Amino acid sequence: MFTRRIFLAGTAASLLPGIASAKKAVEYDPTPQFVRIKKQFVPGQLLVAPRSFYLYFVTEPRKAIRYGCGVGKAGLEFTGTATIDVKKEWPTWRPTEEMIERDPVAYAKFKDNEYVQPGGGDNPLGARALYLFQNGVDTYFRIHGTTQPQTIGRAVSNGCIRMLNEHVVDLYNRVPIGTVVTVV
């Protein structure tokens, strides 16, 4: 995929070959990878870095599995700390009232009724969902799969953290209820 980052790096390299050729542009890679992290993060914790579009599952001191993710649009993103209090396979879904108000055309089938979309291949939450709570109260933010894989690595959602379905299934199998999630 040709991204703005690669274009800018390529343009700089052609204009300043002596300086820019020393560094190559690093293309975004959502593939799960084992990486080193700062030592203050606790094994079992999830960290989300929205600006870089990565979610980290800390496996042991200074080590984590890094997954690519998509995040909320500006002004809609979740920040802070929460716990995973509910996990669901092929979850049902209904947009929040705020989502329906922001985009009544996209969510028309949910307006003025109690319709809940069944889980399955066309459900926006994808294959799995991890429900984020603060002090026992549902935040309505989720870490979930997606039916739109092209949105990984972008800020496009209504606030949730989305992952490729096969990646969220892997994460779902690794994290228990009570896992701490910090979005920085």
Short mmCIF file of N, CA and C in Angstrom, two decimals:
data_model
loop_
_atom_site.label_atom_id
_atom_site.label_comp_id
_atom_site.label_asym_id
_atom_site.label_seq_id
_atom_site.Cartn_x
_atom_site.Cartn_y
_atom_site.Cartn_z
N MET A 1 0.84 -1.17 0.00
CA MET A 1 0.00 0.00 0.00
C MET A 1 0.89 1.24 0.00
N PHE A 2 0.58 2.18 -0.83
CA PHE A 2 1.33 3.43 -0.93
C PHE A 2 0.71 4.43 0.02
N THR A 3 1.45 4.81 1.05
CA THR A 3 0.91 5.69 2.08
C THR A 3 1.54 7.07 1.99
N ARG A 4 0.94 8.01 2.70
CA ARG A 4 1.47 9.37 2.75
C ARG A 4 2.88 9.37 3.33
N ARG A 5 3.09 8.54 4.35
CA ARG A 5 4.40 8.45 4.99
C ARG A 5 5.48 8.01 3.98
N ILE A 6 5.16 7.00 3.17
CA ILE A 6 6.12 6.52 2.18
C ILE A 6 6.34 7.57 1.10
N PHE A 7 5.25 8.24 0.68
CA PHE A 7 5.37 9.30 -0.33
C PHE A 7 6.30 10.41 0.17
N LEU A 8 6.08 10.88 1.40
CA LEU A 8 6.91 11.95 1.95
C LEU A 8 8.36 11.52 2.08
N ALA A 9 8.58 10.31 2.53
CA ALA A 9 9.95 9.82 2.66
C ALA A 9 10.62 9.71 1.30
N GLY A 10 9.87 9.22 0.31
CA GLY A 10 10.42 9.10 -1.04
C GLY A 10 10.72 10.46 -1.65
N THR A 11 9.85 11.42 -1.43
CA THR A 11 10.07 12.77 -1.94
C THR A 11 11.30 13.39 -1.29
N ALA A 12 11.42 13.23 0.02
CA ALA A 12 12.59 13.76 0.72
C ALA A 12 13.86 13.10 0.23
N ALA A 13 13.80 11.81 -0.02
CA ALA A 13 14.98 11.08 -0.49
C ALA A 13 15.43 11.58 -1.86
N SER A 14 14.47 11.92 -2.73
CA SER A 14 14.86 12.40 -4.05
C SER A 14 15.40 13.83 -4.01
N LEU A 15 14.95 14.62 -3.03
CA LEU A 15 15.41 16.00 -2.93
C LEU A 15 16.72 16.11 -2.15
N LEU A 16 16.90 15.25 -1.18
CA LEU A 16 18.08 15.31 -0.32
C LEU A 16 18.76 13.94 -0.24
N PRO A 17 19.30 13.43 -1.35
CA PRO A 17 19.81 12.07 -1.35
C PRO A 17 20.90 11.80 -0.33
N GLY A 18 21.71 12.77 0.00
CA GLY A 18 22.78 12.55 0.96
C GLY A 18 22.28 12.40 2.38
N ILE A 19 21.14 13.01 2.70
CA ILE A 19 20.62 12.97 4.07
C ILE A 19 19.51 11.93 4.20
N ALA A 20 18.51 11.99 3.35
CA ALA A 20 17.34 11.15 3.50
C ALA A 20 17.60 9.70 3.17
N SER A 21 18.57 9.38 2.36
CA SER A 21 18.80 7.99 2.00
C SER A 21 19.36 7.19 3.17
N ALA A 22 19.81 7.87 4.22
CA ALA A 22 20.34 7.17 5.39
C ALA A 22 19.23 6.47 6.16
N LYS A 23 18.00 6.96 6.07
CA LYS A 23 16.87 6.35 6.75
C LYS A 23 15.81 5.96 5.74
N LYS A 24 15.33 4.73 5.84
CA LYS A 24 14.24 4.28 4.98
C LYS A 24 12.93 4.42 5.73
N ALA A 25 11.87 4.72 4.99
CA ALA A 25 10.55 4.82 5.61
C ALA A 25 10.12 3.44 6.10
N VAL A 26 9.55 3.39 7.29
CA VAL A 26 9.06 2.14 7.84
C VAL A 26 7.56 2.09 7.56
N GLU A 27 7.15 1.11 6.79
CA GLU A 27 5.74 0.98 6.46
C GLU A 27 4.99 0.35 7.63
N TYR A 28 3.79 0.81 7.87
CA TYR A 28 2.94 0.29 8.94
C TYR A 28 2.68 -1.20 8.69
N ASP A 29 2.86 -2.00 9.72
CA ASP A 29 2.65 -3.45 9.61
C ASP A 29 1.76 -3.92 10.77
N PRO A 30 0.51 -4.27 10.49
CA PRO A 30 -0.41 -4.69 11.56
C PRO A 30 -0.20 -6.12 12.03
N THR A 31 0.69 -6.86 11.41
CA THR A 31 0.91 -8.26 11.76
C THR A 31 1.38 -8.41 13.20
N PRO A 32 0.80 -9.32 13.97
CA PRO A 32 1.27 -9.52 15.34
C PRO A 32 2.76 -9.87 15.37
N GLN A 33 3.49 -9.20 16.25
CA GLN A 33 4.93 -9.41 16.37
C GLN A 33 5.34 -9.29 17.83
N PHE A 34 6.33 -10.09 18.23
CA PHE A 34 6.89 -9.95 19.56
C PHE A 34 7.87 -8.78 19.53
N VAL A 35 7.71 -7.85 20.49
CA VAL A 35 8.55 -6.66 20.53
C VAL A 35 8.99 -6.39 21.97
N ARG A 36 10.04 -5.56 22.12
CA ARG A 36 10.49 -5.12 23.44
C ARG A 36 9.73 -3.84 23.81
N ILE A 37 9.43 -3.70 25.10
CA ILE A 37 8.74 -2.50 25.57
C ILE A 37 9.42 -2.02 26.85
N LYS A 38 8.99 -0.87 27.33
CA LYS A 38 9.55 -0.30 28.56
C LYS A 38 9.24 -1.22 29.75
N LYS A 39 10.14 -1.22 30.71
CA LYS A 39 10.02 -2.16 31.82
C LYS A 39 8.89 -1.87 32.79
N GLN A 40 8.32 -0.67 32.79
CA GLN A 40 7.28 -0.37 33.78
C GLN A 40 5.95 -1.04 33.49
N PHE A 41 5.79 -1.65 32.33
CA PHE A 41 4.51 -2.27 32.00
C PHE A 41 4.44 -3.70 32.53
N VAL A 42 3.30 -4.03 33.11
CA VAL A 42 3.12 -5.28 33.83
C VAL A 42 2.62 -6.40 32.91
N PRO A 43 3.19 -7.60 33.03
CA PRO A 43 2.68 -8.73 32.25
C PRO A 43 1.18 -8.92 32.46
N GLY A 44 0.47 -9.19 31.37
CA GLY A 44 -0.97 -9.37 31.40
C GLY A 44 -1.74 -8.11 31.07
N GLN A 45 -1.07 -6.98 31.03
CA GLN A 45 -1.71 -5.69 30.75
C GLN A 45 -1.81 -5.46 29.24
N LEU A 46 -2.84 -4.74 28.83
CA LEU A 46 -2.96 -4.29 27.44
C LEU A 46 -2.69 -2.80 27.39
N LEU A 47 -1.92 -2.38 26.40
CA LEU A 47 -1.64 -0.97 26.16
C LEU A 47 -2.06 -0.65 24.75
N VAL A 48 -2.69 0.49 24.55
CA VAL A 48 -3.06 0.92 23.21
C VAL A 48 -2.41 2.27 22.97
N ALA A 49 -1.68 2.37 21.86
CA ALA A 49 -1.02 3.61 21.46
C ALA A 49 -1.73 4.11 20.19
N PRO A 50 -2.78 4.92 20.36
CA PRO A 50 -3.60 5.33 19.22
C PRO A 50 -2.84 6.07 18.12
N ARG A 51 -1.85 6.87 18.47
CA ARG A 51 -1.14 7.64 17.45
C ARG A 51 -0.31 6.76 16.52
N SER A 52 0.11 5.60 17.03
CA SER A 52 0.88 4.69 16.17
C SER A 52 0.03 3.52 15.67
N PHE A 53 -1.22 3.43 16.15
CA PHE A 53 -2.17 2.40 15.73
C PHE A 53 -1.70 0.99 16.09
N TYR A 54 -1.20 0.86 17.33
CA TYR A 54 -0.80 -0.45 17.82
C TYR A 54 -1.40 -0.72 19.19
N LEU A 55 -1.71 -1.99 19.42
CA LEU A 55 -2.15 -2.50 20.71
C LEU A 55 -1.09 -3.49 21.15
N TYR A 56 -0.69 -3.41 22.42
CA TYR A 56 0.36 -4.27 22.96
C TYR A 56 -0.21 -5.13 24.08
N PHE A 57 0.05 -6.44 24.01
CA PHE A 57 -0.27 -7.35 25.10
C PHE A 57 1.05 -7.72 25.76
N VAL A 58 1.23 -7.28 27.01
CA VAL A 58 2.48 -7.50 27.71
C VAL A 58 2.53 -8.96 28.16
N THR A 59 3.52 -9.70 27.66
CA THR A 59 3.63 -11.13 27.94
C THR A 59 4.58 -11.44 29.09
N GLU A 60 5.59 -10.61 29.27
CA GLU A 60 6.56 -10.75 30.35
C GLU A 60 7.29 -9.41 30.47
N PRO A 61 8.07 -9.22 31.54
CA PRO A 61 8.74 -7.92 31.67
C PRO A 61 9.53 -7.57 30.40
N ARG A 62 9.29 -6.37 29.88
CA ARG A 62 9.98 -5.82 28.71
C ARG A 62 9.63 -6.50 27.38
N LYS A 63 8.59 -7.35 27.36
CA LYS A 63 8.20 -8.04 26.12
C LYS A 63 6.69 -7.98 25.94
N ALA A 64 6.28 -7.86 24.68
CA ALA A 64 4.85 -7.81 24.37
C ALA A 64 4.61 -8.32 22.97
N ILE A 65 3.36 -8.69 22.72
CA ILE A 65 2.91 -8.96 21.35
C ILE A 65 2.27 -7.67 20.87
N ARG A 66 2.72 -7.17 19.73
CA ARG A 66 2.17 -5.93 19.16
C ARG A 66 1.23 -6.30 18.02
N TYR A 67 0.01 -5.78 18.09
CA TYR A 67 -1.02 -5.98 17.06
C TYR A 67 -1.34 -4.62 16.43
N GLY A 68 -1.62 -4.60 15.15
CA GLY A 68 -2.12 -3.39 14.52
C GLY A 68 -3.59 -3.20 14.90
N CYS A 69 -4.02 -1.94 14.96
CA CYS A 69 -5.42 -1.67 15.29
C CYS A 69 -5.88 -0.39 14.61
N GLY A 70 -7.17 -0.19 14.59
CA GLY A 70 -7.78 1.06 14.18
C GLY A 70 -8.35 1.69 15.44
N VAL A 71 -8.48 2.99 15.44
CA VAL A 71 -8.93 3.70 16.65
C VAL A 71 -10.01 4.71 16.31
N GLY A 72 -10.50 5.38 17.35
CA GLY A 72 -11.57 6.36 17.19
C GLY A 72 -11.12 7.61 16.47
N LYS A 73 -12.08 8.21 15.75
CA LYS A 73 -11.84 9.50 15.11
C LYS A 73 -11.55 10.54 16.18
N ALA A 74 -10.91 11.62 15.78
CA ALA A 74 -10.59 12.70 16.72
C ALA A 74 -11.85 13.13 17.46
N GLY A 75 -11.74 13.22 18.78
CA GLY A 75 -12.86 13.62 19.61
C GLY A 75 -13.75 12.47 20.05
N LEU A 76 -13.57 11.29 19.47
CA LEU A 76 -14.41 10.15 19.84
C LEU A 76 -13.61 9.03 20.51
N GLU A 77 -12.30 9.20 20.59
CA GLU A 77 -11.46 8.13 21.09
C GLU A 77 -11.54 7.98 22.60
N PHE A 78 -11.32 6.74 23.04
CA PHE A 78 -11.25 6.45 24.47
C PHE A 78 -9.82 6.68 24.94
N THR A 79 -9.65 7.28 26.11
CA THR A 79 -8.34 7.39 26.74
C THR A 79 -8.51 7.05 28.21
N GLY A 80 -7.45 6.57 28.80
CA GLY A 80 -7.49 6.23 30.21
C GLY A 80 -7.31 4.75 30.44
N THR A 81 -7.77 4.31 31.60
CA THR A 81 -7.61 2.91 32.00
C THR A 81 -8.98 2.30 32.25
N ALA A 82 -9.11 1.05 31.84
CA ALA A 82 -10.35 0.30 32.03
C ALA A 82 -9.98 -1.16 32.26
N THR A 83 -10.98 -1.98 32.53
CA THR A 83 -10.76 -3.42 32.63
C THR A 83 -11.71 -4.12 31.67
N ILE A 84 -11.29 -5.29 31.24
CA ILE A 84 -12.16 -6.12 30.41
C ILE A 84 -13.05 -6.90 31.37
N ASP A 85 -14.33 -6.54 31.40
CA ASP A 85 -15.27 -7.20 32.32
C ASP A 85 -16.17 -8.19 31.61
N VAL A 86 -16.24 -8.12 30.28
CA VAL A 86 -17.07 -9.02 29.49
C VAL A 86 -16.31 -9.37 28.22
N LYS A 87 -16.41 -10.63 27.80
CA LYS A 87 -15.85 -11.09 26.52
C LYS A 87 -16.95 -11.84 25.78
N LYS A 88 -17.07 -11.59 24.47
CA LYS A 88 -18.11 -12.29 23.70
C LYS A 88 -17.57 -12.74 22.34
N GLU A 89 -17.97 -13.96 21.98
CA GLU A 89 -17.70 -14.48 20.65
C GLU A 89 -18.88 -14.12 19.75
N TRP A 90 -18.62 -13.65 18.56
CA TRP A 90 -19.63 -13.22 17.60
C TRP A 90 -20.71 -12.41 18.31
N PRO A 91 -20.32 -11.26 18.87
CA PRO A 91 -21.25 -10.45 19.67
C PRO A 91 -22.35 -9.81 18.84
N THR A 92 -23.46 -9.55 19.53
CA THR A 92 -24.52 -8.74 18.92
C THR A 92 -24.07 -7.28 19.01
N TRP A 93 -24.79 -6.40 18.31
CA TRP A 93 -24.38 -4.99 18.29
C TRP A 93 -25.55 -4.07 18.04
N ARG A 94 -25.48 -2.95 18.71
CA ARG A 94 -26.40 -1.84 18.46
C ARG A 94 -25.61 -0.55 18.67
N PRO A 95 -25.67 0.40 17.74
CA PRO A 95 -24.95 1.65 17.94
C PRO A 95 -25.53 2.42 19.12
N THR A 96 -24.71 3.25 19.74
CA THR A 96 -25.20 4.09 20.83
C THR A 96 -26.13 5.16 20.26
N GLU A 97 -26.92 5.77 21.12
CA GLU A 97 -27.80 6.85 20.68
C GLU A 97 -26.98 8.01 20.08
N GLU A 98 -25.80 8.26 20.65
CA GLU A 98 -24.92 9.32 20.13
C GLU A 98 -24.48 9.01 18.70
N MET A 99 -24.18 7.74 18.43
CA MET A 99 -23.78 7.35 17.07
C MET A 99 -24.93 7.56 16.09
N ILE A 100 -26.14 7.18 16.51
CA ILE A 100 -27.32 7.34 15.65
C ILE A 100 -27.56 8.83 15.38
N GLU A 101 -27.39 9.67 16.40
CA GLU A 101 -27.57 11.11 16.21
C GLU A 101 -26.51 11.70 15.28
N ARG A 102 -25.27 11.25 15.41
CA ARG A 102 -24.18 11.77 14.57
C ARG A 102 -24.34 11.39 13.10
N ASP A 103 -24.87 10.18 12.86
CA ASP A 103 -24.97 9.70 11.48
C ASP A 103 -26.29 8.94 11.28
N PRO A 104 -27.41 9.68 11.23
CA PRO A 104 -28.72 9.03 11.14
C PRO A 104 -28.92 8.23 9.85
N VAL A 105 -28.24 8.59 8.79
CA VAL A 105 -28.39 7.85 7.54
C VAL A 105 -27.74 6.47 7.67
N ALA A 106 -26.52 6.43 8.18
CA ALA A 106 -25.81 5.16 8.31
C ALA A 106 -26.51 4.21 9.28
N TYR A 107 -27.14 4.77 10.30
CA TYR A 107 -27.76 3.94 11.34
C TYR A 107 -29.27 4.00 11.32
N ALA A 108 -29.84 4.25 10.16
CA ALA A 108 -31.29 4.43 10.03
C ALA A 108 -32.08 3.23 10.54
N LYS A 109 -31.59 2.01 10.32
CA LYS A 109 -32.36 0.83 10.73
C LYS A 109 -32.44 0.69 12.26
N PHE A 110 -31.67 1.48 13.00
CA PHE A 110 -31.68 1.42 14.46
C PHE A 110 -32.48 2.57 15.09
N LYS A 111 -32.90 3.52 14.26
CA LYS A 111 -33.58 4.71 14.79
C LYS A 111 -35.00 4.37 15.26
N ASP A 112 -35.34 4.87 16.44
CA ASP A 112 -36.69 4.74 17.00
C ASP A 112 -37.16 3.29 17.16
N ASN A 113 -36.22 2.40 17.48
CA ASN A 113 -36.59 1.01 17.75
C ASN A 113 -35.55 0.39 18.67
N GLU A 114 -35.71 -0.86 18.97
CA GLU A 114 -34.78 -1.57 19.86
C GLU A 114 -33.99 -2.64 19.12
N TYR A 115 -33.94 -2.54 17.79
CA TYR A 115 -33.26 -3.56 16.99
C TYR A 115 -31.79 -3.73 17.41
N VAL A 116 -31.38 -4.98 17.53
CA VAL A 116 -30.00 -5.33 17.84
C VAL A 116 -29.53 -6.26 16.73
N GLN A 117 -28.41 -5.92 16.11
CA GLN A 117 -27.88 -6.73 15.02
C GLN A 117 -27.27 -8.01 15.57
N PRO A 118 -27.69 -9.15 15.04
CA PRO A 118 -27.13 -10.42 15.52
C PRO A 118 -25.64 -10.53 15.20
N GLY A 119 -24.94 -11.36 15.96
CA GLY A 119 -23.54 -11.63 15.66
C GLY A 119 -23.42 -12.35 14.34
N GLY A 120 -22.26 -12.26 13.73
CA GLY A 120 -22.03 -12.94 12.46
C GLY A 120 -21.09 -12.16 11.58
N GLY A 121 -20.87 -12.66 10.39
CA GLY A 121 -19.89 -12.12 9.47
C GLY A 121 -20.12 -10.69 9.02
N ASP A 122 -21.36 -10.17 9.11
CA ASP A 122 -21.60 -8.79 8.69
C ASP A 122 -21.79 -7.84 9.87
N ASN A 123 -21.56 -8.32 11.08
CA ASN A 123 -21.69 -7.50 12.28
C ASN A 123 -20.43 -6.65 12.45
N PRO A 124 -20.57 -5.34 12.67
CA PRO A 124 -19.40 -4.45 12.79
C PRO A 124 -18.41 -4.81 13.90
N LEU A 125 -18.85 -5.57 14.91
CA LEU A 125 -17.93 -5.96 15.98
C LEU A 125 -17.08 -7.18 15.61
N GLY A 126 -17.37 -7.77 14.48
CA GLY A 126 -16.53 -8.87 14.01
C GLY A 126 -16.65 -10.13 14.86
N ALA A 127 -15.55 -10.89 14.88
CA ALA A 127 -15.55 -12.23 15.47
C ALA A 127 -15.54 -12.25 16.99
N ARG A 128 -14.96 -11.24 17.62
CA ARG A 128 -14.86 -11.22 19.08
C ARG A 128 -14.93 -9.78 19.57
N ALA A 129 -15.36 -9.62 20.84
CA ALA A 129 -15.38 -8.29 21.45
C ALA A 129 -14.98 -8.41 22.91
N LEU A 130 -14.15 -7.46 23.32
CA LEU A 130 -13.71 -7.32 24.71
C LEU A 130 -14.30 -6.00 25.20
N TYR A 131 -15.15 -6.05 26.22
CA TYR A 131 -15.93 -4.90 26.67
C TYR A 131 -15.18 -4.16 27.78
N LEU A 132 -14.96 -2.87 27.59
CA LEU A 132 -14.20 -2.08 28.55
C LEU A 132 -15.11 -1.42 29.58
N PHE A 133 -14.76 -1.61 30.85
CA PHE A 133 -15.52 -1.07 31.98
C PHE A 133 -14.59 -0.23 32.85
N GLN A 134 -15.17 0.76 33.51
CA GLN A 134 -14.47 1.54 34.53
C GLN A 134 -15.30 1.51 35.79
N ASN A 135 -14.70 1.06 36.89
CA ASN A 135 -15.41 0.96 38.17
C ASN A 135 -16.72 0.19 38.04
N GLY A 136 -16.71 -0.88 37.26
CA GLY A 136 -17.90 -1.71 37.10
C GLY A 136 -18.96 -1.17 36.17
N VAL A 137 -18.70 -0.03 35.52
CA VAL A 137 -19.67 0.60 34.62
C VAL A 137 -19.18 0.46 33.16
N ASP A 138 -20.05 0.00 32.30
CA ASP A 138 -19.72 -0.16 30.88
C ASP A 138 -19.41 1.20 30.26
N THR A 139 -18.26 1.30 29.61
CA THR A 139 -17.87 2.54 28.93
C THR A 139 -18.47 2.64 27.53
N TYR A 140 -19.00 1.55 27.02
CA TYR A 140 -19.49 1.41 25.65
C TYR A 140 -18.36 1.43 24.63
N PHE A 141 -17.13 1.34 25.10
CA PHE A 141 -15.97 1.18 24.22
C PHE A 141 -15.60 -0.30 24.23
N ARG A 142 -15.11 -0.76 23.07
CA ARG A 142 -14.79 -2.17 22.92
C ARG A 142 -13.45 -2.30 22.20
N ILE A 143 -12.80 -3.42 22.41
CA ILE A 143 -11.74 -3.89 21.53
C ILE A 143 -12.41 -5.01 20.77
N HIS A 144 -12.48 -4.90 19.46
CA HIS A 144 -13.27 -5.87 18.70
C HIS A 144 -12.70 -6.09 17.30
N GLY A 145 -13.23 -7.10 16.64
CA GLY A 145 -12.86 -7.37 15.26
C GLY A 145 -13.52 -6.36 14.35
N THR A 146 -13.35 -6.55 13.05
CA THR A 146 -13.96 -5.62 12.11
C THR A 146 -14.31 -6.32 10.80
N THR A 147 -15.33 -5.80 10.15
CA THR A 147 -15.70 -6.25 8.81
C THR A 147 -15.04 -5.35 7.76
N GLN A 148 -14.24 -4.39 8.23
CA GLN A 148 -13.57 -3.44 7.33
C GLN A 148 -12.06 -3.46 7.59
N PRO A 149 -11.36 -4.48 7.11
CA PRO A 149 -9.93 -4.60 7.40
C PRO A 149 -9.10 -3.42 6.90
N GLN A 150 -9.57 -2.69 5.92
CA GLN A 150 -8.85 -1.54 5.38
C GLN A 150 -8.76 -0.40 6.39
N THR A 151 -9.53 -0.46 7.49
CA THR A 151 -9.51 0.61 8.49
C THR A 151 -8.43 0.41 9.56
N ILE A 152 -7.75 -0.72 9.53
CA ILE A 152 -6.68 -0.96 10.50
C ILE A 152 -5.54 -0.01 10.15
N GLY A 153 -5.02 0.65 11.18
CA GLY A 153 -3.96 1.64 10.95
C GLY A 153 -4.51 3.03 10.70
N ARG A 154 -5.80 3.23 11.02
CA ARG A 154 -6.44 4.53 10.78
C ARG A 154 -7.32 4.92 11.96
N ALA A 155 -7.63 6.21 12.05
CA ALA A 155 -8.55 6.73 13.06
C ALA A 155 -9.89 6.97 12.38
N VAL A 156 -10.77 5.96 12.42
CA VAL A 156 -12.04 6.05 11.69
C VAL A 156 -13.26 5.63 12.49
N SER A 157 -13.06 5.00 13.62
CA SER A 157 -14.21 4.43 14.33
C SER A 157 -14.90 5.47 15.20
N ASN A 158 -16.00 5.05 15.81
CA ASN A 158 -16.73 5.89 16.75
C ASN A 158 -16.14 5.80 18.15
N GLY A 159 -14.91 5.34 18.25
CA GLY A 159 -14.23 5.32 19.52
C GLY A 159 -13.65 3.97 19.90
N CYS A 160 -14.19 2.92 19.39
CA CYS A 160 -13.69 1.59 19.73
C CYS A 160 -12.32 1.34 19.10
N ILE A 161 -11.68 0.31 19.62
CA ILE A 161 -10.38 -0.13 19.10
C ILE A 161 -10.67 -1.39 18.29
N ARG A 162 -10.40 -1.32 17.00
CA ARG A 162 -10.73 -2.45 16.14
C ARG A 162 -9.47 -3.16 15.66
N MET A 163 -9.60 -4.45 15.45
CA MET A 163 -8.49 -5.28 15.01
C MET A 163 -8.98 -6.20 13.89
N LEU A 164 -8.05 -6.75 13.14
CA LEU A 164 -8.42 -7.77 12.17
C LEU A 164 -9.03 -8.94 12.93
N ASN A 165 -10.04 -9.59 12.35
CA ASN A 165 -10.74 -10.66 13.06
C ASN A 165 -9.80 -11.75 13.58
N GLU A 166 -8.86 -12.21 12.75
CA GLU A 166 -7.97 -13.28 13.20
C GLU A 166 -7.07 -12.82 14.35
N HIS A 167 -6.74 -11.53 14.38
CA HIS A 167 -5.91 -11.00 15.46
C HIS A 167 -6.70 -10.84 16.76
N VAL A 168 -7.95 -10.39 16.67
CA VAL A 168 -8.76 -10.24 17.88
C VAL A 168 -9.11 -11.61 18.46
N VAL A 169 -9.25 -12.62 17.62
CA VAL A 169 -9.48 -13.98 18.12
C VAL A 169 -8.27 -14.45 18.92
N ASP A 170 -7.06 -14.19 18.40
CA ASP A 170 -5.83 -14.56 19.10
C ASP A 170 -5.77 -13.84 20.46
N LEU A 171 -6.01 -12.52 20.44
CA LEU A 171 -5.97 -11.74 21.67
C LEU A 171 -7.04 -12.22 22.66
N TYR A 172 -8.23 -12.46 22.18
CA TYR A 172 -9.36 -12.94 23.00
C TYR A 172 -8.96 -14.20 23.76
N ASN A 173 -8.25 -15.09 23.08
CA ASN A 173 -7.82 -16.34 23.70
C ASN A 173 -6.70 -16.15 24.73
N ARG A 174 -6.01 -15.03 24.67
CA ARG A 174 -4.89 -14.77 25.58
C ARG A 174 -5.26 -14.00 26.84
N VAL A 175 -6.30 -13.17 26.77
CA VAL A 175 -6.58 -12.28 27.91
C VAL A 175 -7.80 -12.74 28.71
N PRO A 176 -7.68 -12.75 30.03
CA PRO A 176 -8.81 -13.12 30.86
C PRO A 176 -9.67 -11.91 31.23
N ILE A 177 -10.84 -12.20 31.77
CA ILE A 177 -11.68 -11.16 32.37
C ILE A 177 -10.84 -10.49 33.47
N GLY A 178 -10.97 -9.18 33.57
CA GLY A 178 -10.21 -8.43 34.58
C GLY A 178 -8.92 -7.82 34.05
N THR A 179 -8.56 -8.13 32.81
CA THR A 179 -7.34 -7.57 32.22
C THR A 179 -7.43 -6.06 32.20
N VAL A 180 -6.35 -5.40 32.61
CA VAL A 180 -6.28 -3.95 32.62
C VAL A 180 -5.89 -3.46 31.22
N VAL A 181 -6.61 -2.47 30.73
CA VAL A 181 -6.35 -1.86 29.43
C VAL A 181 -6.06 -0.39 29.65
N THR A 182 -4.92 0.06 29.14
CA THR A 182 -4.56 1.48 29.24
C THR A 182 -4.41 2.03 27.84
N VAL A 183 -5.15 3.09 27.54
CA VAL A 183 -5.05 3.77 26.25
C VAL A 183 -4.36 5.11 26.53
N VAL A 184 -3.22 5.30 25.90
CA VAL A 184 -2.41 6.50 26.16
C VAL A 184 -2.58 7.56 25.09
#
